[in-house]
Amino acid sequence: MPSDLKRVSRALLSVSDKTGLVDFAWALHERGIELVSTGGTHKALSEAGLPVKDVSELTGFPEMMDGRVKTLHPAVHGGLLGIRANPEHQAAMLAHGIQAIDLLVVNLYPFEATVAAGKPYDDCIENIDIGGPAMIRAAAKNHGDVAVVVDGADYTAVLDDLAQYDGSVTLTLRRRLAQKAYSRTAGYDAAISNWFANELGDATPPFRALGGAIAEVMRYGENPHQSAAFYRTPENRPGVATARQVQGKQLSYNNINDTDAAYEAVAEFDPNRSAAIVIVKHANPCGVAEGTSLREAYEKALRCDPVSAFGGIVAMNRTLDAEAAKAITEIFTEVIIAPDASEEAIAIVAAKKNLRLLLAGSLPDPRAPGLTLRTVAGGFLAQNRDNAVVDAMDLKVVTKRAPTEQELADLRFAFRVAKHVKSNAIVYAKDLATVGIGAGQMSRVDSSRIAAWKAAEAAKAANLPETLAKGSVVASDAFFPFADGLLAAAEAGATAVIQPGGSMRDDEVIKAADEAGLAMVFTGHRHFRH
């Protein structure tokens, strides 16, 4: 028997989300626990036939100011904060007629949902809860005597304790609930402060708060000796965090990371213009293509690097259809993510019981603002999402020869892909498909050589007589600091180049391009992705 049980005699309930509330309150009532409540919660309990006091009976004050003031009173906070074993606290409670509150059940005004729904500024302000967080923090601080519930998922745990320990709750449970309570108020305040920063257009506020709700505990992290969990933030961006998993094993840490990379990359391609497929392995695209159908795009993407595609992630910008599903399931694939899927496609994928199928509902907007984060020792880096898109860039022809219309289309395609390849990034593309990708090398010339080698290997795999890079274009995520990387592309068979420009040696690189007969355009935008 636990040594620090606390009997629950009085409970204060004040919830915005009333799911499961009435059943929980009836279970409390049947244990002889007095119920006190506020506003809409009081109405819901009364209409369910429960005897429940209004909080105004404790405070002696009615709700006022549109409900802004109702629980901010010593009768409430004294009941939550009073230490039962402290004689001075007990004397003060007795002197002022303050009754102890042993259980607090509060979930907060739906601020995050209000923001996500795009409601006006004033509506968002009115959904900032004040009394709720104040009570939660008070009860959690005094968890030695008080149990605090901020999540309906914990109703069962409380009732189980009450049943097992004759109307009492354990210190173990009270501590766990207190930790969750502070996490919830921290996440709530983070959502509010970040919303304010966005409203003010302040990209670098003096304090940056983070908050998220657990989605699931992972079996392990990047490696088996690392523990990990997946948390959702209030940002309502379509992707792996919002997707419905139709089938397959639990997603791993690496699956989630790679699937996010794939879906963000495929969102660069307008589904109204063409079908697009991105195949990702270890957070890097290993094949990307556009086509008249998803199957055509998949086959073109797969040809770029069929070896790396084995065990990869496949993302698409349109509804998964049966033909694409048949092609994708011909090789081992870890995850498929799409905006939606036909019933026939779902049935085809179902034959591969371990293959995860995620349906995200829609595509993320590559132009939308947002925040990306990275931890470092002793802190974290925060920056705006790279929402620059090549379609909005003013491409500047810097060579004697201008690219042809076909080269220009391929150049834009290649630069879209390069944005999602780890730096240093080099992408060869032809006919709106990648034919060679070099990623993550310490020197740009090595990335260029690796991409050329990949193109040659892909040609061998397809039994073609010459490298896929012959007649391709090449994109670089950043400028060529020397002409060697550009010349390596020319040697591989590329005919046109797209890069940001801005090097001290731009003139030297342009001269080398002219001498090699290359067409080259500058974007003025760099796409580093470390």
Coordinates of C-alpha atoms in Angstrom, one line a residue:
M1 CA 0.0 0.0 0.0
P2 CA 1.5 3.4 -0.9
S3 CA 2.4 5.5 2.1
D4 CA 1.3 8.9 0.8
L5 CA -2.4 8.5 -0.3
K6 CA -4.6 11.6 -0.4
R7 CA -8.3 11.3 -0.1
V8 CA -10.4 13.3 -2.6
S9 CA -13.4 14.9 -1.0
R10 CA -13.9 17.9 -3.3
A11 CA -13.3 18.4 -7.1
L12 CA -13.3 21.5 -9.2
L13 CA -14.1 20.9 -12.8
S14 CA -13.8 23.6 -15.5
V15 CA -13.2 22.3 -19.0
S16 CA -13.4 23.6 -22.6
D17 CA -13.3 20.1 -24.1
K18 CA -16.1 18.2 -22.5
T19 CA -15.4 14.8 -24.0
G20 CA -15.9 12.1 -21.3
L21 CA -16.7 14.8 -18.7
V22 CA -20.2 13.6 -17.7
D23 CA -19.2 10.0 -17.2
F24 CA -16.1 11.0 -15.2
A25 CA -18.2 13.4 -13.0
W26 CA -20.8 10.7 -12.3
A27 CA -18.0 8.3 -11.2
L28 CA -16.7 11.0 -8.8
H29 CA -20.2 11.7 -7.5
E30 CA -20.8 8.1 -6.9
R31 CA -17.7 8.0 -4.6
G32 CA -19.2 10.8 -2.5
I33 CA -16.9 13.5 -4.0
E34 CA -18.4 17.0 -3.9
L35 CA -18.4 18.7 -7.4
V36 CA -17.8 22.4 -8.0
S37 CA -17.8 23.9 -11.5
T38 CA -17.9 27.0 -13.7
G39 CA -19.9 28.4 -16.6
G40 CA -20.5 25.9 -19.4
T41 CA -19.1 23.0 -17.4
H42 CA -21.5 23.7 -14.6
K43 CA -24.4 23.8 -17.1
A44 CA -23.4 20.5 -18.8
L45 CA -23.1 18.7 -15.4
S46 CA -26.4 20.2 -14.1
E47 CA -28.2 19.2 -17.3
A48 CA -26.9 15.6 -16.8
G49 CA -28.6 15.6 -13.4
L50 CA -25.5 15.9 -11.3
P51 CA -25.5 17.9 -8.1
V52 CA -22.9 20.5 -8.6
K53 CA -22.0 23.8 -7.0
D54 CA -21.2 26.9 -9.0
V55 CA -17.8 28.3 -8.2
S56 CA -19.5 31.6 -7.2
E57 CA -20.8 29.7 -4.1
L58 CA -17.2 29.4 -3.0
T59 CA -16.0 32.9 -4.0
G60 CA -19.1 34.9 -3.2
F61 CA -18.7 36.7 -6.5
P62 CA -20.5 36.0 -9.8
E63 CA -18.7 35.4 -13.1
M64 CA -18.0 38.8 -14.6
M65 CA -16.4 40.6 -17.6
D66 CA -17.6 38.0 -20.1
G67 CA -16.2 35.2 -18.0
R68 CA -12.7 36.6 -17.7
V69 CA -13.0 36.7 -14.0
K70 CA -14.5 33.8 -12.1
T71 CA -11.8 31.6 -10.5
L72 CA -9.1 34.3 -9.7
H73 CA -10.0 34.4 -6.0
P74 CA -8.5 33.2 -2.6
A75 CA -11.3 30.8 -2.1
V76 CA -10.2 28.9 -5.2
H77 CA -6.5 29.4 -5.0
G78 CA -6.3 29.0 -1.3
G79 CA -8.2 25.7 -1.7
L80 CA -5.7 24.5 -4.2
L81 CA -2.5 25.9 -2.6
G82 CA -3.1 25.3 1.1
I83 CA -0.8 22.6 2.5
R84 CA -2.9 20.2 4.5
A85 CA -0.1 19.4 7.0
N86 CA 0.9 23.0 7.6
P87 CA -0.9 24.4 10.7
E88 CA -0.6 28.0 9.6
H89 CA -2.2 27.2 6.2
Q90 CA -5.0 25.3 7.9
A91 CA -5.6 28.2 10.3
A92 CA -5.8 30.7 7.4
M93 CA -8.2 28.4 5.5
L94 CA -10.4 28.1 8.6
A95 CA -10.3 31.8 9.4
H96 CA -11.4 32.8 5.9
G97 CA -13.8 30.0 5.2
I98 CA -11.6 28.4 2.5
Q99 CA -12.5 24.8 1.6
A100 CA -9.8 22.5 0.4
I101 CA -10.0 21.4 -3.3
D102 CA -8.4 17.9 -3.7
L103 CA -8.9 17.4 -7.4
L104 CA -8.7 19.9 -10.2
V105 CA -9.9 19.1 -13.7
V106 CA -9.1 21.8 -16.2
N107 CA -8.4 21.9 -19.9
L108 CA -7.8 25.2 -21.5
Y109 CA -9.6 27.5 -23.9
P110 CA -8.8 26.2 -27.5
F111 CA -6.3 28.9 -28.4
E112 CA -4.3 26.7 -30.8
A113 CA -7.4 25.6 -32.6
T114 CA -8.6 29.1 -32.9
V115 CA -5.4 30.2 -34.5
A116 CA -5.3 27.2 -36.8
A117 CA -8.8 28.0 -38.0
G118 CA -7.6 31.5 -39.1
K119 CA -9.9 33.3 -36.7
P120 CA -9.6 37.1 -36.3
Y121 CA -7.1 38.7 -33.9
D122 CA -9.7 39.6 -31.3
D123 CA -11.1 36.0 -31.3
C124 CA -7.6 34.7 -30.7
I125 CA -7.1 37.1 -27.8
E126 CA -10.4 36.0 -26.2
N127 CA -9.3 32.4 -26.4
I128 CA -6.2 33.1 -24.2
D129 CA -7.1 31.3 -21.0
I130 CA -6.0 33.1 -17.7
G131 CA -7.8 31.4 -14.9
G132 CA -7.2 27.9 -16.2
P133 CA -3.4 28.1 -16.3
A134 CA -3.4 29.9 -12.9
M135 CA -5.4 27.1 -11.3
I136 CA -3.4 24.4 -13.1
R137 CA -0.1 25.8 -11.9
A138 CA -1.3 26.2 -8.4
A139 CA -2.6 22.6 -8.1
A140 CA 0.5 21.2 -9.7
K141 CA 2.7 23.1 -7.3
N142 CA 0.7 21.6 -4.4
H143 CA 0.7 18.1 -5.9
G144 CA 1.7 16.8 -2.5
D145 CA -2.0 17.3 -1.6
V146 CA -3.8 17.9 -4.9
A147 CA -4.3 15.9 -8.1
V148 CA -4.6 18.0 -11.3
V149 CA -6.0 16.6 -14.6
V150 CA -5.4 18.6 -17.8
D151 CA -6.1 15.7 -20.3
G152 CA -9.2 13.6 -20.5
A153 CA -7.0 10.7 -21.3
D154 CA -6.1 10.6 -17.6
Y155 CA -9.7 10.3 -16.3
T156 CA -9.3 6.5 -16.2
A157 CA -6.0 6.6 -14.2
V158 CA -7.6 8.8 -11.6
L159 CA -10.7 6.6 -11.3
D160 CA -8.5 3.5 -11.1
D161 CA -6.6 5.0 -8.1
L162 CA -9.8 6.0 -6.4
A163 CA -11.2 2.5 -6.8
Q164 CA -8.0 0.8 -5.7
Y165 CA -7.3 3.0 -2.7
D166 CA -10.8 3.6 -1.4
G167 CA -11.2 7.2 -2.6
S168 CA -7.6 8.3 -2.5
V169 CA -4.9 9.0 -5.2
T170 CA -1.2 8.1 -5.0
L171 CA 1.7 10.4 -4.9
T172 CA 3.1 8.7 -7.9
L173 CA 0.0 9.6 -9.9
R174 CA -0.1 13.1 -8.5
R175 CA 3.5 13.7 -9.5
R176 CA 2.9 12.4 -13.0
L177 CA -0.2 14.5 -13.4
A178 CA 1.7 17.6 -12.1
Q179 CA 4.5 17.1 -14.7
K180 CA 2.0 16.8 -17.5
A181 CA 0.2 19.9 -16.2
Y182 CA 3.3 22.1 -16.4
S183 CA 4.1 20.7 -19.8
R184 CA 0.6 21.7 -21.0
T185 CA 0.8 25.2 -19.7
A186 CA 4.3 25.6 -21.1
G187 CA 3.1 24.5 -24.5
Y188 CA 0.1 26.7 -24.3
D189 CA 2.1 29.8 -23.5
A190 CA 4.6 28.8 -26.3
A191 CA 1.7 28.8 -28.8
I192 CA 0.5 32.2 -27.6
S193 CA 4.0 33.8 -27.5
N194 CA 4.9 32.5 -31.0
W195 CA 1.5 33.7 -32.4
F196 CA 2.2 37.2 -31.0
A197 CA 5.7 37.2 -32.6
N198 CA 4.1 36.3 -35.9
E199 CA 1.5 39.0 -35.5
L200 CA 4.2 41.5 -34.8
G201 CA 6.4 40.3 -37.7
D202 CA 9.2 39.6 -35.2
A203 CA 11.4 36.8 -36.5
T204 CA 13.8 37.0 -33.6
P205 CA 11.9 37.7 -30.3
P206 CA 14.0 38.0 -27.2
F207 CA 12.6 34.7 -25.8
R208 CA 11.6 31.8 -28.0
A209 CA 9.3 29.2 -26.4
L210 CA 8.7 25.7 -27.8
G211 CA 5.9 23.4 -27.0
G212 CA 4.4 20.1 -28.4
A213 CA 2.0 17.3 -27.5
I214 CA 3.2 13.8 -27.7
A215 CA 2.0 11.9 -30.7
E216 CA 3.7 8.6 -30.0
V217 CA 6.7 7.1 -28.2
M218 CA 9.2 5.6 -30.7
R219 CA 10.8 2.2 -30.2
Y220 CA 14.1 4.0 -30.4
G221 CA 15.7 7.0 -32.1
E222 CA 18.2 7.2 -35.0
N223 CA 20.0 4.2 -33.4
P224 CA 18.7 1.5 -31.0
H225 CA 20.5 2.9 -28.0
Q226 CA 18.7 6.2 -28.3
S227 CA 15.2 6.8 -26.8
A228 CA 12.8 9.0 -28.8
A229 CA 9.3 10.3 -29.2
F230 CA 7.3 12.2 -31.8
Y231 CA 5.7 15.5 -30.7
R232 CA 3.1 17.5 -32.7
T233 CA 3.3 21.3 -32.6
P234 CA 0.3 23.7 -33.1
E235 CA 1.4 24.4 -36.7
N236 CA -1.2 22.9 -38.9
R237 CA 1.1 22.1 -41.9
P238 CA 0.0 19.1 -44.0
G239 CA 2.5 16.3 -43.8
V240 CA 3.6 13.4 -41.6
A241 CA 2.3 15.0 -38.4
T242 CA -1.2 15.4 -39.8
A243 CA -1.4 12.3 -41.9
R244 CA -3.7 9.3 -41.4
Q245 CA -1.8 6.1 -41.4
V246 CA -3.9 3.7 -43.3
Q247 CA -1.7 0.6 -42.8
G248 CA 1.7 -0.7 -42.0
K249 CA 4.1 -1.0 -39.0
Q250 CA 4.7 1.9 -36.6
L251 CA 6.7 4.6 -38.1
S252 CA 10.3 4.8 -36.8
Y253 CA 12.2 8.0 -36.0
N254 CA 14.1 7.7 -39.3
N255 CA 10.9 7.0 -41.2
I256 CA 9.3 10.2 -39.9
N257 CA 12.4 12.3 -40.7
D258 CA 12.7 10.9 -44.2
T259 CA 8.9 11.0 -44.9
D260 CA 8.9 14.7 -43.9
A261 CA 11.8 15.4 -46.3
A262 CA 10.1 13.6 -49.1
Y263 CA 6.7 15.3 -48.7
E264 CA 8.2 18.7 -48.4
A265 CA 10.2 18.1 -51.6
V266 CA 7.2 16.8 -53.6
A267 CA 5.1 19.8 -52.6
E268 CA 7.4 22.0 -54.8
F269 CA 5.6 20.5 -57.8
D270 CA 2.2 21.9 -58.6
P271 CA -0.2 19.0 -59.0
N272 CA -2.3 21.0 -61.5
R273 CA 0.7 21.2 -63.8
S274 CA 2.0 17.6 -63.6
A275 CA 2.2 14.5 -61.5
A276 CA 5.4 14.3 -59.4
I277 CA 7.2 11.7 -57.4
V278 CA 10.1 12.1 -54.9
I279 CA 12.0 9.0 -53.7
V280 CA 14.0 9.7 -50.5
K281 CA 16.7 7.7 -48.8
H282 CA 18.4 8.9 -45.6
A283 CA 16.8 12.3 -45.9
N284 CA 18.1 13.0 -49.4
P285 CA 16.2 12.6 -52.7
C286 CA 17.6 9.8 -54.8
G287 CA 15.1 10.2 -57.6
V288 CA 12.6 12.9 -58.5
A289 CA 10.5 13.3 -61.7
E290 CA 7.4 14.8 -63.2
G291 CA 5.2 13.0 -65.6
T292 CA 1.8 12.9 -67.2
S293 CA 0.8 10.2 -64.6
L294 CA 2.2 9.1 -61.3
R295 CA 3.3 5.8 -62.7
E296 CA 5.3 7.6 -65.4
A297 CA 6.8 10.0 -62.9
Y298 CA 7.7 7.1 -60.6
E299 CA 9.4 5.1 -63.3
K300 CA 11.4 8.1 -64.3
A301 CA 12.4 8.9 -60.7
L302 CA 13.3 5.2 -60.0
R303 CA 15.6 5.1 -63.1
C304 CA 17.8 7.8 -61.4
D305 CA 19.1 5.5 -58.7
P306 CA 17.3 2.2 -58.4
V307 CA 19.8 0.8 -55.9
S308 CA 19.3 3.6 -53.3
A309 CA 15.5 3.6 -53.9
F310 CA 15.3 0.1 -52.3
G311 CA 13.9 0.6 -48.8
G312 CA 13.1 4.2 -49.5
I313 CA 10.3 6.6 -49.0
V314 CA 8.0 7.5 -51.9
A315 CA 6.0 10.8 -51.9
M316 CA 3.6 12.1 -54.5
N317 CA 1.7 15.3 -55.2
R318 CA -1.5 13.6 -56.4
T319 CA -4.0 11.0 -55.2
L320 CA -2.3 7.6 -55.3
D321 CA -3.9 5.5 -58.1
A322 CA -3.8 1.8 -58.8
E323 CA -1.2 2.0 -61.6
A324 CA 1.2 3.9 -59.4
A325 CA 0.6 1.6 -56.4
K326 CA 1.3 -1.5 -58.5
A327 CA 4.7 0.0 -59.7
I328 CA 5.7 1.2 -56.3
T329 CA 5.0 -2.1 -54.5
E330 CA 7.2 -4.1 -57.0
I331 CA 10.2 -3.2 -54.9
F332 CA 10.7 -3.0 -51.1
T333 CA 9.5 0.4 -50.0
E334 CA 9.2 1.6 -46.4
V335 CA 6.6 4.4 -46.6
I336 CA 4.3 5.9 -49.2
I337 CA 2.8 9.3 -48.5
A338 CA 0.2 11.0 -50.7
P339 CA -2.5 13.6 -50.3
D340 CA -5.1 10.8 -50.8
A341 CA -5.4 7.3 -52.3
S342 CA -8.1 5.5 -54.3
E343 CA -9.7 2.4 -52.8
E344 CA -8.2 0.2 -55.4
A345 CA -4.7 1.6 -54.6
I346 CA -5.3 1.1 -50.9
A347 CA -6.2 -2.5 -51.6
I348 CA -3.0 -3.0 -53.7
V349 CA -0.8 -1.6 -51.0
A350 CA -2.6 -3.7 -48.4
A351 CA -0.9 -6.8 -49.9
K352 CA 2.4 -5.5 -48.4
K353 CA 1.3 -5.6 -44.7
N354 CA 4.4 -3.8 -43.4
L355 CA 4.4 -1.0 -45.9
R356 CA 3.2 2.2 -44.3
L357 CA 0.7 4.2 -46.3
L358 CA 0.1 7.8 -45.1
L359 CA -2.6 10.1 -46.4
A360 CA -2.0 13.7 -45.5
G361 CA -5.1 15.2 -47.0
S362 CA -3.4 18.0 -48.9
L363 CA 0.1 19.3 -49.7
P364 CA 2.1 21.8 -47.7
D365 CA 2.6 25.2 -49.3
P366 CA 6.3 25.6 -50.2
R367 CA 5.8 29.4 -50.1
A368 CA 4.2 29.5 -46.6
P369 CA 6.2 31.1 -43.8
G370 CA 7.2 29.0 -40.8
L371 CA 9.9 28.2 -38.4
T372 CA 12.7 25.5 -38.5
L373 CA 14.7 24.5 -35.5
R374 CA 18.0 22.8 -34.8
T375 CA 19.5 22.0 -31.4
V376 CA 23.1 22.8 -30.6
A377 CA 25.0 22.4 -27.3
G378 CA 23.5 24.8 -24.8
G379 CA 20.8 26.1 -27.1
F380 CA 19.0 25.9 -30.4
L381 CA 18.9 27.7 -33.8
A382 CA 15.7 29.1 -35.1
Q383 CA 15.2 30.4 -38.6
N384 CA 12.4 31.1 -41.1
R385 CA 11.6 28.2 -43.4
D386 CA 13.3 28.3 -46.8
N387 CA 10.1 29.3 -48.7
A388 CA 11.9 30.7 -51.8
V389 CA 10.6 29.1 -54.9
V390 CA 12.3 29.1 -58.3
D391 CA 9.1 30.1 -60.1
A392 CA 9.2 33.5 -58.3
M393 CA 12.9 34.1 -59.1
D394 CA 14.2 36.4 -61.8
L395 CA 16.6 34.1 -63.7
K396 CA 19.5 36.0 -65.2
V397 CA 21.3 34.6 -68.2
V398 CA 25.0 35.3 -67.7
T399 CA 26.6 33.3 -70.6
K400 CA 26.8 34.1 -74.3
R401 CA 24.3 31.3 -75.0
A402 CA 20.9 31.4 -73.5
P403 CA 19.2 28.1 -72.5
T404 CA 16.6 26.7 -74.8
E405 CA 13.0 26.4 -73.6
Q406 CA 13.6 22.7 -72.8
E407 CA 16.8 23.4 -70.9
L408 CA 15.0 26.2 -69.0
A409 CA 12.2 23.9 -67.9
D410 CA 14.8 21.3 -66.8
L411 CA 16.9 24.0 -65.0
R412 CA 13.9 25.1 -63.0
F413 CA 13.0 21.5 -62.2
A414 CA 16.6 20.8 -61.1
F415 CA 16.7 23.9 -58.8
R416 CA 13.5 22.8 -57.1
V417 CA 15.1 19.5 -56.3
A418 CA 18.5 21.0 -55.2
K419 CA 16.6 23.0 -52.5
H420 CA 15.9 19.6 -50.8
V421 CA 19.3 18.0 -51.2
K422 CA 21.8 18.2 -48.5
S423 CA 24.6 20.7 -49.1
N424 CA 26.8 20.7 -51.0
A425 CA 24.2 19.7 -53.6
I426 CA 24.5 19.0 -57.3
V427 CA 21.5 17.8 -59.3
Y428 CA 21.6 16.6 -62.9
A429 CA 18.2 16.6 -64.6
K430 CA 16.8 15.8 -68.1
D431 CA 13.2 15.7 -69.4
L432 CA 11.9 16.8 -65.9
A433 CA 13.6 13.9 -64.1
T434 CA 16.8 13.7 -62.0
V435 CA 19.5 11.6 -63.6
G436 CA 22.2 12.1 -61.0
I437 CA 22.4 13.6 -57.5
G438 CA 25.4 14.4 -55.5
A439 CA 24.7 15.3 -51.8
G440 CA 26.4 16.3 -48.6
Q441 CA 30.0 16.5 -49.7
M442 CA 32.6 18.7 -48.2
S443 CA 33.6 20.1 -51.7
R444 CA 31.2 21.0 -54.5
V445 CA 33.4 19.4 -57.1
D446 CA 33.1 16.1 -55.3
S447 CA 29.3 16.4 -55.3
S448 CA 29.5 17.1 -59.0
R449 CA 31.6 14.1 -59.6
I450 CA 29.4 11.8 -57.5
A451 CA 26.3 13.0 -59.3
A452 CA 28.0 12.3 -62.7
W453 CA 29.1 8.8 -61.5
K454 CA 25.5 8.1 -60.3
A455 CA 24.2 9.1 -63.8
A456 CA 26.7 6.7 -65.4
E457 CA 25.7 3.9 -63.0
A458 CA 22.0 4.5 -63.6
A459 CA 22.7 4.1 -67.4
K460 CA 24.4 0.8 -66.8
A461 CA 21.5 -0.4 -64.7
A462 CA 19.1 0.5 -67.6
N463 CA 21.4 -1.1 -70.2
L464 CA 21.8 2.2 -72.0
P465 CA 24.9 2.9 -74.1
E466 CA 25.8 6.3 -72.5
T467 CA 25.5 8.2 -69.3
L468 CA 22.1 9.7 -68.3
A469 CA 23.9 13.0 -67.8
K470 CA 24.5 13.3 -71.5
G471 CA 22.4 16.3 -72.6
S472 CA 21.2 17.1 -69.1
V473 CA 21.3 20.3 -67.1
V474 CA 22.8 20.8 -63.7
A475 CA 21.7 22.7 -60.6
S476 CA 23.9 23.8 -57.7
D477 CA 22.4 24.9 -54.4
A478 CA 25.1 27.5 -54.0
F479 CA 27.6 29.2 -56.2
F480 CA 30.6 27.5 -57.8
P481 CA 33.6 28.9 -55.9
F482 CA 35.9 27.7 -58.7
A483 CA 35.3 26.5 -62.3
D484 CA 36.3 22.9 -61.5
G485 CA 32.8 21.9 -60.4
L486 CA 31.2 23.4 -63.4
L487 CA 33.7 21.8 -65.7
A488 CA 33.1 18.4 -64.1
A489 CA 29.4 18.8 -65.1
A490 CA 30.4 19.7 -68.6
E491 CA 32.6 16.7 -68.9
A492 CA 29.7 14.5 -67.7
G493 CA 27.6 15.8 -70.6
A494 CA 25.6 18.7 -69.1
T495 CA 24.6 21.5 -71.4
A496 CA 23.2 24.1 -69.1
V497 CA 23.7 25.3 -65.5
I498 CA 21.6 27.0 -62.8
Q499 CA 23.2 28.4 -59.7
P500 CA 22.8 31.3 -57.3
G501 CA 25.9 33.2 -58.4
G502 CA 27.6 35.6 -56.1
S503 CA 31.1 34.2 -56.0
M504 CA 34.3 36.3 -56.1
R505 CA 35.2 34.2 -59.1
D506 CA 31.9 34.5 -61.0
D507 CA 33.7 36.0 -64.0
E508 CA 36.1 33.1 -64.1
V509 CA 33.2 30.6 -63.8
I510 CA 31.2 32.4 -66.5
K511 CA 34.2 32.4 -68.8
A512 CA 34.7 28.6 -68.3
A513 CA 31.0 28.1 -69.1
D514 CA 31.3 30.1 -72.3
E515 CA 34.4 28.2 -73.4
A516 CA 32.6 24.9 -72.7
G517 CA 29.5 26.0 -74.7
L518 CA 27.3 25.9 -71.6
A519 CA 24.3 28.1 -71.0
M520 CA 24.1 29.4 -67.4
V521 CA 21.6 31.3 -65.4
F522 CA 21.9 32.9 -61.9
T523 CA 19.0 32.8 -59.5
G524 CA 20.3 35.2 -56.8
H525 CA 19.0 32.7 -54.2
R526 CA 21.0 30.1 -52.3
H527 CA 19.4 26.9 -51.0
F528 CA 21.9 25.5 -48.4
R529 CA 20.4 22.6 -46.5
H530 CA 22.7 21.2 -43.9

